[in-house]
Amino acid sequence: MSSQQDILNELKEIAPLLLKAKENERPLIIPANYFQDFADSCMSEMKISTSILSAIKKDEIEVPETYFNTFSDTIMAKIKQEETPVSNAQPIATKTNKNTFVLTLFQRVALAASIIGAVFVVKKINIPIAPAQDCADGIACLTREEIYQYMNANANAFDLQQIEKAVAPSIEQQKTTQEIQDITEKDIDQYLEQNNNIIATEDLATDIF
Amino acid sequence: MKFTDEEILALFKRSDTKEKAFCMLLSAYQERLYYHVRRYVHNHEDANDILQNTCIKVWNAIDNFRADCALYSWLYRIAGNEAITFINKQKKRNEIDIEQSSAQYRSASDAIGADAMTQKLQRAIDTLPDKQKQVFIMRYYDEMPYEKMAEISETSVGALKASYHHAVKKIEEILTA
């Protein structure tokens, strides 16, 4: 089997579409006499590039004989020359009346702007800053709507025991509230009289902080 | 009269016959080299530029050629590398104006009368990495046996087979997309 046939068989096996494309391929269009003239054009091209290269080599860049010897002196002289006009500079011309008026107006506007700015800053400082939400437990940062939506979506995820556990503290709190409501004023006064010493000590303790 | 590679190389060694040897070399291989580089680019002008660069390289380096591989393999390698260099340079230039380059590409494809399938195939080949592109062109267009490809690319036959397989699959994917 020829090498070409091998290649076609291989292509048929891995990509039949490409084999089809190969069969329908059109020949490339090349200018007439291109290959006949190519050697000549290539030779002339090479001769041109060779002559350009040799010309570049011959025309070496010319540098004045003492250029590098005097280079640092020349630069220093230039630097000094540039510095001189600054020291001998003429004083700035005096302002005209018109300029003075513009300057005064500008000063007034600037003063007004700075006062407004100061007032604004003072006001801004006095505005009480809302305390940052404590997001440590994650729930504090959620809105009511979000909590409601979450509970609705995950209603099946909570078992009864979990719910009882979660709700238990609030039930106990309710019980305590009920007990407090049952106590009469008389009972309270009696309790305060009996525990007067302890309460006074606790007040003192909180005063420290 | 046809000359062998050895005869051409012998003529290259003498300064008075170097030009003649060069002309003989070109007449022997220019067409095959041209068709090879033409597969990398899509118009005659670019192919001509690449072929000329290849020939200049050959002229400058022929004295260093050691007959450890066939002359044609050596020429082929230079031409392939020149084509890749040319394309990469062009890519960098065209990055500035992608629209312009695609317009040039379209007009070039129209000029050679390429049908839709050929255009699609050319675009698919353009997307291949350099190495895969070289392997695909050698096998698909130049119908070269793997052993010859291995000599030119200095790569093992197994690696070339894998590379060709990958390239063909990629192109097929693009064509059917």
GROMACS .gro file of C-alpha atoms in nm:
model
  386
    1MET     CA    1   0.000   0.000   0.000
    2SER     CA    2   0.137   0.344  -0.094
    3SER     CA    3   0.213   0.611   0.159
    4GLN     CA    4  -0.060   0.832   0.012
    5GLN     CA    5  -0.318   0.558   0.047
    6ASP     CA    6  -0.210   0.508   0.409
    7ILE     CA    7  -0.265   0.874   0.478
    8LEU     CA    8  -0.612   0.870   0.321
    9ASN     CA    9  -0.710   0.556   0.512
   10GLU     CA   10  -0.589   0.708   0.836
   11LEU     CA   11  -0.790   1.021   0.767
   12LYS     CA   12  -1.098   0.817   0.678
   13GLU     CA   13  -1.068   0.644   1.011
   14ILE     CA   14  -1.018   0.946   1.237
   15ALA     CA   15  -1.192   1.228   1.051
   16PRO     CA   16  -1.403   1.141   0.744
   17LEU     CA   17  -1.509   1.504   0.712
   18LEU     CA   18  -1.151   1.610   0.653
   19LEU     CA   19  -1.109   1.342   0.390
   20LYS     CA   20  -1.409   1.488   0.209
   21ALA     CA   21  -1.257   1.835   0.234
   22LYS     CA   22  -0.933   1.702   0.090
   23GLU     CA   23  -1.109   1.543  -0.203
   24ASN     CA   24  -1.294   1.865  -0.283
   25GLU     CA   25  -0.989   2.086  -0.247
   26ARG     CA   26  -0.927   2.339  -0.522
   27PRO     CA   27  -0.578   2.395  -0.665
   28LEU     CA   28  -0.385   2.701  -0.544
   29ILE     CA   29  -0.351   2.993  -0.782
   30ILE     CA   30   0.007   3.104  -0.850
   31PRO     CA   31   0.120   3.387  -1.084
   32ALA     CA   32   0.241   3.272  -1.426
   33ASN     CA   33   0.618   3.212  -1.460
   34TYR     CA   34   0.659   3.249  -1.086
   35PHE     CA   35   0.887   2.948  -1.051
   36GLN     CA   36   1.085   3.030  -1.366
   37ASP     CA   37   1.166   3.377  -1.236
   38PHE     CA   38   1.200   3.290  -0.870
   39ALA     CA   39   1.570   3.199  -0.872
   40ASP     CA   40   1.661   3.525  -1.047
   41SER     CA   41   1.444   3.740  -0.823
   42CYS     CA   42   1.584   3.565  -0.518
   43MET     CA   43   1.942   3.621  -0.631
   44SER     CA   44   1.883   3.989  -0.703
   45GLU     CA   45   1.709   4.027  -0.368
   46MET     CA   46   2.007   3.873  -0.193
   47LYS     CA   47   2.252   4.094  -0.381
   48ILE     CA   48   2.057   4.403  -0.279
   49SER     CA   49   2.049   4.302   0.086
   50THR     CA   50   2.420   4.211   0.077
   51SER     CA   51   2.513   4.547  -0.075
   52ILE     CA   52   2.299   4.730   0.181
   53LEU     CA   53   2.469   4.541   0.461
   54SER     CA   54   2.817   4.612   0.325
   55ALA     CA   55   2.725   4.979   0.276
   56ILE     CA   56   2.613   4.999   0.638
   57LYS     CA   57   2.939   4.840   0.745
   58LYS     CA   58   3.147   5.082   0.539
   59ASP     CA   59   2.959   5.394   0.648
   60GLU     CA   60   3.063   5.368   1.005
   61ILE     CA   61   2.921   5.637   1.232
   62GLU     CA   62   3.166   5.922   1.261
   63VAL     CA   63   3.224   6.079   1.603
   64PRO     CA   64   3.437   6.393   1.656
   65GLU     CA   65   3.782   6.303   1.786
   66THR     CA   66   3.758   6.463   2.132
   67TYR     CA   67   3.381   6.405   2.175
   68PHE     CA   68   3.401   6.151   2.457
   69ASN     CA   69   3.698   6.321   2.628
   70THR     CA   70   3.513   6.649   2.668
   71PHE     CA   71   3.165   6.502   2.711
   72SER     CA   72   3.146   6.535   3.092
   73ASP     CA   73   3.275   6.895   3.082
   74THR     CA   74   3.022   6.986   2.817
   75ILE     CA   75   2.736   6.845   3.026
   76MET     CA   76   2.852   7.027   3.343
   77ALA     CA   77   2.878   7.353   3.154
   78LYS     CA   78   2.525   7.302   3.022
   79ILE     CA   79   2.388   7.237   3.371
   80LYS     CA   80   2.554   7.553   3.505
   81GLN     CA   81   2.422   7.752   3.214
   82GLU     CA   82   2.069   7.638   3.294
   83GLU     CA   83   2.107   7.725   3.662
   84THR     CA   84   2.234   8.082   3.597
   85PRO     CA   85   1.910   8.240   3.471
   86VAL     CA   86   1.730   8.131   3.792
   87SER     CA   87   1.972   8.317   4.022
   88ASN     CA   88   1.972   8.627   3.799
   89ALA     CA   89   1.600   8.619   3.752
   90GLN     CA   90   1.408   8.946   3.748
   91PRO     CA   91   1.162   9.007   4.033
   92ILE     CA   92   0.799   8.937   3.945
   93ALA     CA   93   0.623   9.244   3.810
   94THR     CA   94   0.392   9.431   4.053
   95LYS     CA   95   0.023   9.359   4.030
   96THR     CA   96  -0.213   9.601   3.863
   97ASN     CA   97  -0.531   9.733   4.032
   98LYS     CA   98  -0.741   9.496   3.825
   99ASN     CA   99  -0.532   9.201   3.945
  100THR     CA  100  -0.570   9.316   4.308
  101PHE     CA  101  -0.949   9.329   4.271
  102VAL     CA  102  -0.961   8.976   4.130
  103LEU     CA  103  -0.733   8.852   4.407
  104THR     CA  104  -0.948   9.011   4.681
  105LEU     CA  105  -1.263   8.863   4.529
  106PHE     CA  106  -1.098   8.523   4.512
  107GLN     CA  107  -0.988   8.551   4.877
  108ARG     CA  108  -1.342   8.633   4.987
  109VAL     CA  109  -1.491   8.343   4.795
  110ALA     CA  110  -1.225   8.109   4.933
  111LEU     CA  111  -1.296   8.228   5.289
  112ALA     CA  112  -1.671   8.174   5.247
  113ALA     CA  113  -1.612   7.829   5.104
  114SER     CA  114  -1.385   7.731   5.392
  115ILE     CA  115  -1.646   7.849   5.651
  116ILE     CA  116  -1.920   7.649   5.481
  117GLY     CA  117  -1.686   7.353   5.472
  118ALA     CA  118  -1.606   7.385   5.843
  119VAL     CA  119  -1.975   7.403   5.936
  120PHE     CA  120  -2.046   7.099   5.728
  121VAL     CA  121  -1.762   6.904   5.892
  122VAL     CA  122  -1.878   6.998   6.246
  123LYS     CA  123  -2.234   6.891   6.162
  124LYS     CA  124  -2.110   6.568   6.020
  125ILE     CA  125  -1.912   6.492   6.338
  126ASN     CA  126  -2.217   6.553   6.561
  127ILE     CA  127  -2.440   6.313   6.375
  128PRO     CA  128  -2.472   6.007   6.595
  129ILE     CA  129  -2.344   5.703   6.418
  130ALA     CA  130  -2.574   5.406   6.434
  131PRO     CA  131  -2.409   5.117   6.614
  132ALA     CA  132  -2.292   4.848   6.383
  133GLN     CA  133  -2.504   4.540   6.383
  134ASP     CA  134  -2.354   4.248   6.563
  135CYS     CA  135  -2.345   3.984   6.295
  136ALA     CA  136  -2.150   3.735   6.503
  137ASP     CA  137  -2.432   3.484   6.519
  138GLY     CA  138  -2.540   3.552   6.162
  139ILE     CA  139  -2.909   3.588   6.243
  140ALA     CA  140  -2.885   3.953   6.353
  141CYS     CA  141  -2.793   4.052   5.999
  142LEU     CA  142  -3.100   3.890   5.846
  143THR     CA  143  -3.423   4.077   5.783
  144ARG     CA  144  -3.753   3.947   5.910
  145GLU     CA  145  -3.854   3.868   5.555
  146GLU     CA  146  -3.539   3.664   5.498
  147ILE     CA  147  -3.592   3.463   5.817
  148TYR     CA  148  -3.957   3.405   5.725
  149GLN     CA  149  -3.864   3.290   5.375
  150TYR     CA  150  -3.594   3.060   5.510
  151MET     CA  151  -3.831   2.903   5.762
  152ASN     CA  152  -4.095   2.848   5.496
  153ALA     CA  153  -3.849   2.694   5.256
  154ASN     CA  154  -3.696   2.465   5.519
  155ALA     CA  155  -4.002   2.376   5.721
  156ASN     CA  156  -3.937   2.005   5.678
  157ALA     CA  157  -3.578   2.033   5.787
  158PHE     CA  158  -3.665   2.096   6.155
  159ASP     CA  159  -3.781   1.812   6.371
  160LEU     CA  160  -4.011   1.862   6.666
  161GLN     CA  161  -3.739   1.821   6.925
  162GLN     CA  162  -3.526   2.087   6.766
  163ILE     CA  163  -3.815   2.329   6.756
  164GLU     CA  164  -3.901   2.259   7.123
  165LYS     CA  165  -3.541   2.318   7.217
  166ALA     CA  166  -3.530   2.644   7.029
  167VAL     CA  167  -3.860   2.767   7.168
  168ALA     CA  168  -3.810   2.644   7.528
  169PRO     CA  169  -3.630   2.953   7.660
  170SER     CA  170  -3.908   3.186   7.545
  171ILE     CA  171  -4.171   2.960   7.709
  172GLU     CA  172  -3.980   2.974   8.035
  173GLN     CA  173  -3.955   3.348   8.005
  174GLN     CA  174  -4.331   3.369   7.958
  175LYS     CA  175  -4.380   3.156   8.273
  176THR     CA  176  -4.156   3.390   8.473
  177THR     CA  177  -4.349   3.693   8.347
  178GLN     CA  178  -4.674   3.528   8.456
  179GLU     CA  179  -4.528   3.462   8.803
  180ILE     CA  180  -4.419   3.824   8.836
  181GLN     CA  181  -4.769   3.945   8.748
  182ASP     CA  182  -4.911   3.729   9.031
  183ILE     CA  183  -4.698   3.909   9.293
  184THR     CA  184  -4.878   4.190   9.475
  185GLU     CA  185  -4.725   4.529   9.564
  186LYS     CA  186  -4.734   4.431   9.927
  187ASP     CA  187  -4.516   4.130   9.857
  188ILE     CA  188  -4.268   4.349   9.671
  189ASP     CA  189  -4.239   4.602   9.953
  190GLN     CA  190  -4.185   4.320  10.198
  191TYR     CA  191  -3.913   4.170   9.981
  192LEU     CA  192  -3.737   4.504   9.943
  193GLU     CA  193  -3.738   4.563  10.316
  194GLN     CA  194  -3.590   4.220  10.378
  195ASN     CA  195  -3.316   4.252  10.117
  196ASN     CA  196  -3.234   4.621  10.152
  197ASN     CA  197  -2.870   4.559  10.238
  198ILE     CA  198  -2.801   4.334   9.937
  199ILE     CA  199  -2.956   4.579   9.686
  200ALA     CA  200  -2.755   4.871   9.826
  201THR     CA  201  -2.430   4.674   9.784
  202GLU     CA  202  -2.523   4.581   9.422
  203ASP     CA  203  -2.588   4.950   9.341
  204LEU     CA  204  -2.249   5.040   9.472
  205ALA     CA  205  -2.090   4.767   9.265
  206THR     CA  206  -2.250   4.896   8.942
  207ASP     CA  207  -2.140   5.252   9.023
  208ILE     CA  208  -1.783   5.147   8.989
  209PHE     CA  209  -1.840   5.080   8.621
  210MET     CA  210   1.987   1.740  -1.672
  211LYS     CA  211   1.918   1.671  -1.306
  212PHE     CA  212   2.184   1.697  -1.040
  213THR     CA  213   2.202   1.503  -0.717
  214ASP     CA  214   2.215   1.670  -0.377
  215GLU     CA  215   2.582   1.572  -0.341
  216GLU     CA  216   2.670   1.738  -0.671
  217ILE     CA  217   2.486   2.055  -0.577
  218LEU     CA  218   2.658   2.065  -0.239
  219ALA     CA  219   2.997   2.012  -0.402
  220LEU     CA  220   2.933   2.309  -0.631
  221PHE     CA  221   2.839   2.519  -0.328
  222LYS     CA  222   3.184   2.468  -0.182
  223ARG     CA  223   3.355   2.650  -0.468
  224SER     CA  224   3.309   3.025  -0.469
  225ASP     CA  225   3.297   3.048  -0.850
  226THR     CA  226   3.011   2.795  -0.873
  227LYS     CA  227   2.821   2.890  -0.560
  228GLU     CA  228   2.561   3.098  -0.744
  229LYS     CA  229   2.507   2.828  -1.000
  230ALA     CA  230   2.465   2.571  -0.726
  231PHE     CA  231   2.209   2.793  -0.561
  232CYS     CA  232   2.007   2.821  -0.880
  233MET     CA  233   2.021   2.444  -0.920
  234LEU     CA  234   1.906   2.395  -0.563
  235LEU     CA  235   1.613   2.629  -0.615
  236SER     CA  236   1.505   2.473  -0.939
  237ALA     CA  237   1.509   2.135  -0.767
  238TYR     CA  238   1.314   2.229  -0.454
  239GLN     CA  239   1.144   2.567  -0.491
  240GLU     CA  240   0.806   2.431  -0.595
  241ARG     CA  241   0.778   2.182  -0.312
  242LEU     CA  242   0.894   2.441  -0.063
  243TYR     CA  243   0.651   2.697  -0.202
  244TYR     CA  244   0.350   2.467  -0.169
  245HIS     CA  245   0.458   2.380   0.181
  246VAL     CA  246   0.479   2.741   0.301
  247ARG     CA  247   0.166   2.837   0.110
  248ARG     CA  248  -0.032   2.612   0.343
  249TYR     CA  249   0.070   2.822   0.642
  250VAL     CA  250  -0.041   3.150   0.487
  251HIS     CA  251  -0.334   3.213   0.262
  252ASN     CA  252  -0.197   3.431  -0.013
  253HIS     CA  253   0.081   3.423  -0.266
  254GLU     CA  254   0.256   3.740  -0.145
  255ASP     CA  255   0.312   3.606   0.204
  256ALA     CA  256   0.423   3.269   0.068
  257ASN     CA  257   0.669   3.447  -0.160
  258ASP     CA  258   0.809   3.649   0.131
  259ILE     CA  259   0.856   3.335   0.339
  260LEU     CA  260   1.018   3.149   0.051
  261GLN     CA  261   1.259   3.435  -0.013
  262ASN     CA  262   1.353   3.451   0.356
  263THR     CA  263   1.405   3.076   0.350
  264CYS     CA  264   1.635   3.100   0.050
  265ILE     CA  265   1.840   3.379   0.207
  266LYS     CA  266   1.881   3.169   0.520
  267VAL     CA  267   1.986   2.871   0.309
  268TRP     CA  268   2.241   3.080   0.119
  269ASN     CA  269   2.394   3.206   0.443
  270ALA     CA  270   2.393   2.872   0.622
  271ILE     CA  271   2.469   2.622   0.346
  272ASP     CA  272   2.839   2.610   0.444
  273ASN     CA  273   2.735   2.481   0.787
  274PHE     CA  274   2.510   2.211   0.646
  275ARG     CA  275   2.625   1.869   0.759
  276ALA     CA  276   2.494   1.577   0.563
  277ASP     CA  277   2.349   1.404   0.870
  278CYS     CA  278   2.004   1.441   0.711
  279ALA     CA  279   1.877   1.477   0.356
  280LEU     CA  280   1.916   1.821   0.200
  281TYR     CA  281   1.544   1.843   0.139
  282SER     CA  282   1.468   1.770   0.507
  283TRP     CA  283   1.700   2.053   0.606
  284LEU     CA  284   1.540   2.294   0.357
  285TYR     CA  285   1.195   2.186   0.466
  286ARG     CA  286   1.279   2.249   0.831
  287ILE     CA  287   1.406   2.599   0.756
  288ALA     CA  288   1.097   2.677   0.546
  289GLY     CA  289   0.860   2.554   0.818
  290ASN     CA  290   1.036   2.755   1.087
  291GLU     CA  291   1.037   3.064   0.866
  292ALA     CA  292   0.664   3.024   0.806
  293ILE     CA  293   0.594   2.998   1.179
  294THR     CA  294   0.814   3.301   1.251
  295PHE     CA  295   0.638   3.497   0.977
  296ILE     CA  296   0.291   3.409   1.109
  297ASN     CA  297   0.382   3.497   1.467
  298LYS     CA  298   0.523   3.832   1.359
  299GLN     CA  299   0.210   3.899   1.158
  300LYS     CA  300  -0.009   3.801   1.452
  301LYS     CA  301   0.167   4.053   1.674
  302ARG     CA  302   0.119   4.321   1.412
  303ASN     CA  303  -0.244   4.229   1.358
  304GLU     CA  304  -0.324   4.234   1.728
  305ILE     CA  305  -0.337   4.611   1.687
  306ASP     CA  306  -0.616   4.586   1.435
  307ILE     CA  307  -0.791   4.249   1.437
  308GLU     CA  308  -1.072   4.369   1.217
  309GLN     CA  309  -0.829   4.479   0.949
  310SER     CA  310  -0.649   4.145   0.951
  311SER     CA  311  -0.969   3.946   0.922
  312ALA     CA  312  -1.075   4.166   0.632
  313GLN     CA  313  -0.740   4.101   0.465
  314TYR     CA  314  -0.785   3.732   0.530
  315ARG     CA  315  -1.129   3.731   0.374
  316SER     CA  316  -1.010   3.913   0.064
  317ALA     CA  317  -0.712   3.678   0.034
  318SER     CA  318  -0.938   3.375   0.057
  319ASP     CA  319  -1.174   3.523  -0.198
  320ALA     CA  320  -0.883   3.587  -0.432
  321ILE     CA  321  -0.784   3.223  -0.443
  322GLY     CA  322  -1.145   3.127  -0.501
  323ALA     CA  323  -1.168   2.923  -0.186
  324ASP     CA  324  -1.507   2.776  -0.115
  325ALA     CA  325  -1.674   2.789   0.226
  326MET     CA  326  -1.533   2.455   0.339
  327THR     CA  327  -1.175   2.547   0.244
  328GLN     CA  328  -1.207   2.881   0.421
  329LYS     CA  329  -1.337   2.709   0.731
  330LEU     CA  330  -1.056   2.456   0.714
  331GLN     CA  331  -0.794   2.731   0.679
  332ARG     CA  332  -0.935   2.914   0.980
  333ALA     CA  333  -0.935   2.592   1.179
  334ILE     CA  334  -0.569   2.529   1.090
  335ASP     CA  335  -0.487   2.883   1.204
  336THR     CA  336  -0.612   2.798   1.552
  337LEU     CA  337  -0.370   2.508   1.597
  338PRO     CA  338  -0.054   2.549   1.805
  339ASP     CA  339   0.266   2.588   1.599
  340LYS     CA  340   0.387   2.231   1.636
  341GLN     CA  341   0.049   2.075   1.558
  342LYS     CA  342   0.010   2.306   1.261
  343GLN     CA  343   0.344   2.192   1.119
  344VAL     CA  344   0.258   1.827   1.170
  345PHE     CA  345  -0.088   1.865   1.017
  346ILE     CA  346   0.043   2.045   0.707
  347MET     CA  347   0.317   1.787   0.652
  348ARG     CA  348   0.077   1.496   0.678
  349TYR     CA  349  -0.249   1.631   0.537
  350TYR     CA  350  -0.125   1.850   0.254
  351ASP     CA  351   0.225   1.723   0.179
  352GLU     CA  352   0.122   1.360   0.235
  353MET     CA  353   0.448   1.278   0.404
  354PRO     CA  354   0.518   0.945   0.576
  355TYR     CA  355   0.575   0.966   0.952
  356GLU     CA  356   0.938   0.854   0.915
  357LYS     CA  357   1.019   1.148   0.691
  358MET     CA  358   0.829   1.385   0.921
  359ALA     CA  359   1.032   1.250   1.212
  360GLU     CA  360   1.356   1.329   1.028
  361ILE     CA  361   1.246   1.683   0.947
  362SER     CA  362   1.100   1.773   1.282
  363GLU     CA  363   1.348   1.570   1.487
  364THR     CA  364   1.058   1.418   1.679
  365SER     CA  365   0.962   1.054   1.738
  366VAL     CA  366   0.707   0.886   1.512
  367GLY     CA  367   0.482   0.814   1.811
  368ALA     CA  368   0.476   1.177   1.918
  369LEU     CA  369   0.401   1.284   1.560
  370LYS     CA  370   0.112   1.038   1.533
  371ALA     CA  371  -0.036   1.168   1.856
  372SER     CA  372   0.014   1.527   1.749
  373TYR     CA  373  -0.152   1.466   1.410
  374HIS     CA  374  -0.441   1.286   1.574
  375HIS     CA  375  -0.500   1.576   1.812
  376ALA     CA  376  -0.477   1.829   1.530
  377VAL     CA  377  -0.725   1.639   1.311
  378LYS     CA  378  -0.972   1.602   1.597
  379LYS     CA  379  -0.950   1.972   1.680
  380ILE     CA  380  -1.007   2.072   1.319
  381GLU     CA  381  -1.298   1.832   1.282
  382GLU     CA  382  -1.454   1.977   1.595
  383ILE     CA  383  -1.427   2.328   1.454
  384LEU     CA  384  -1.568   2.222   1.117
  385THR     CA  385  -1.870   2.052   1.269
  386ALA     CA  386  -1.940   2.327   1.523
   0.00000   0.00000   0.00000
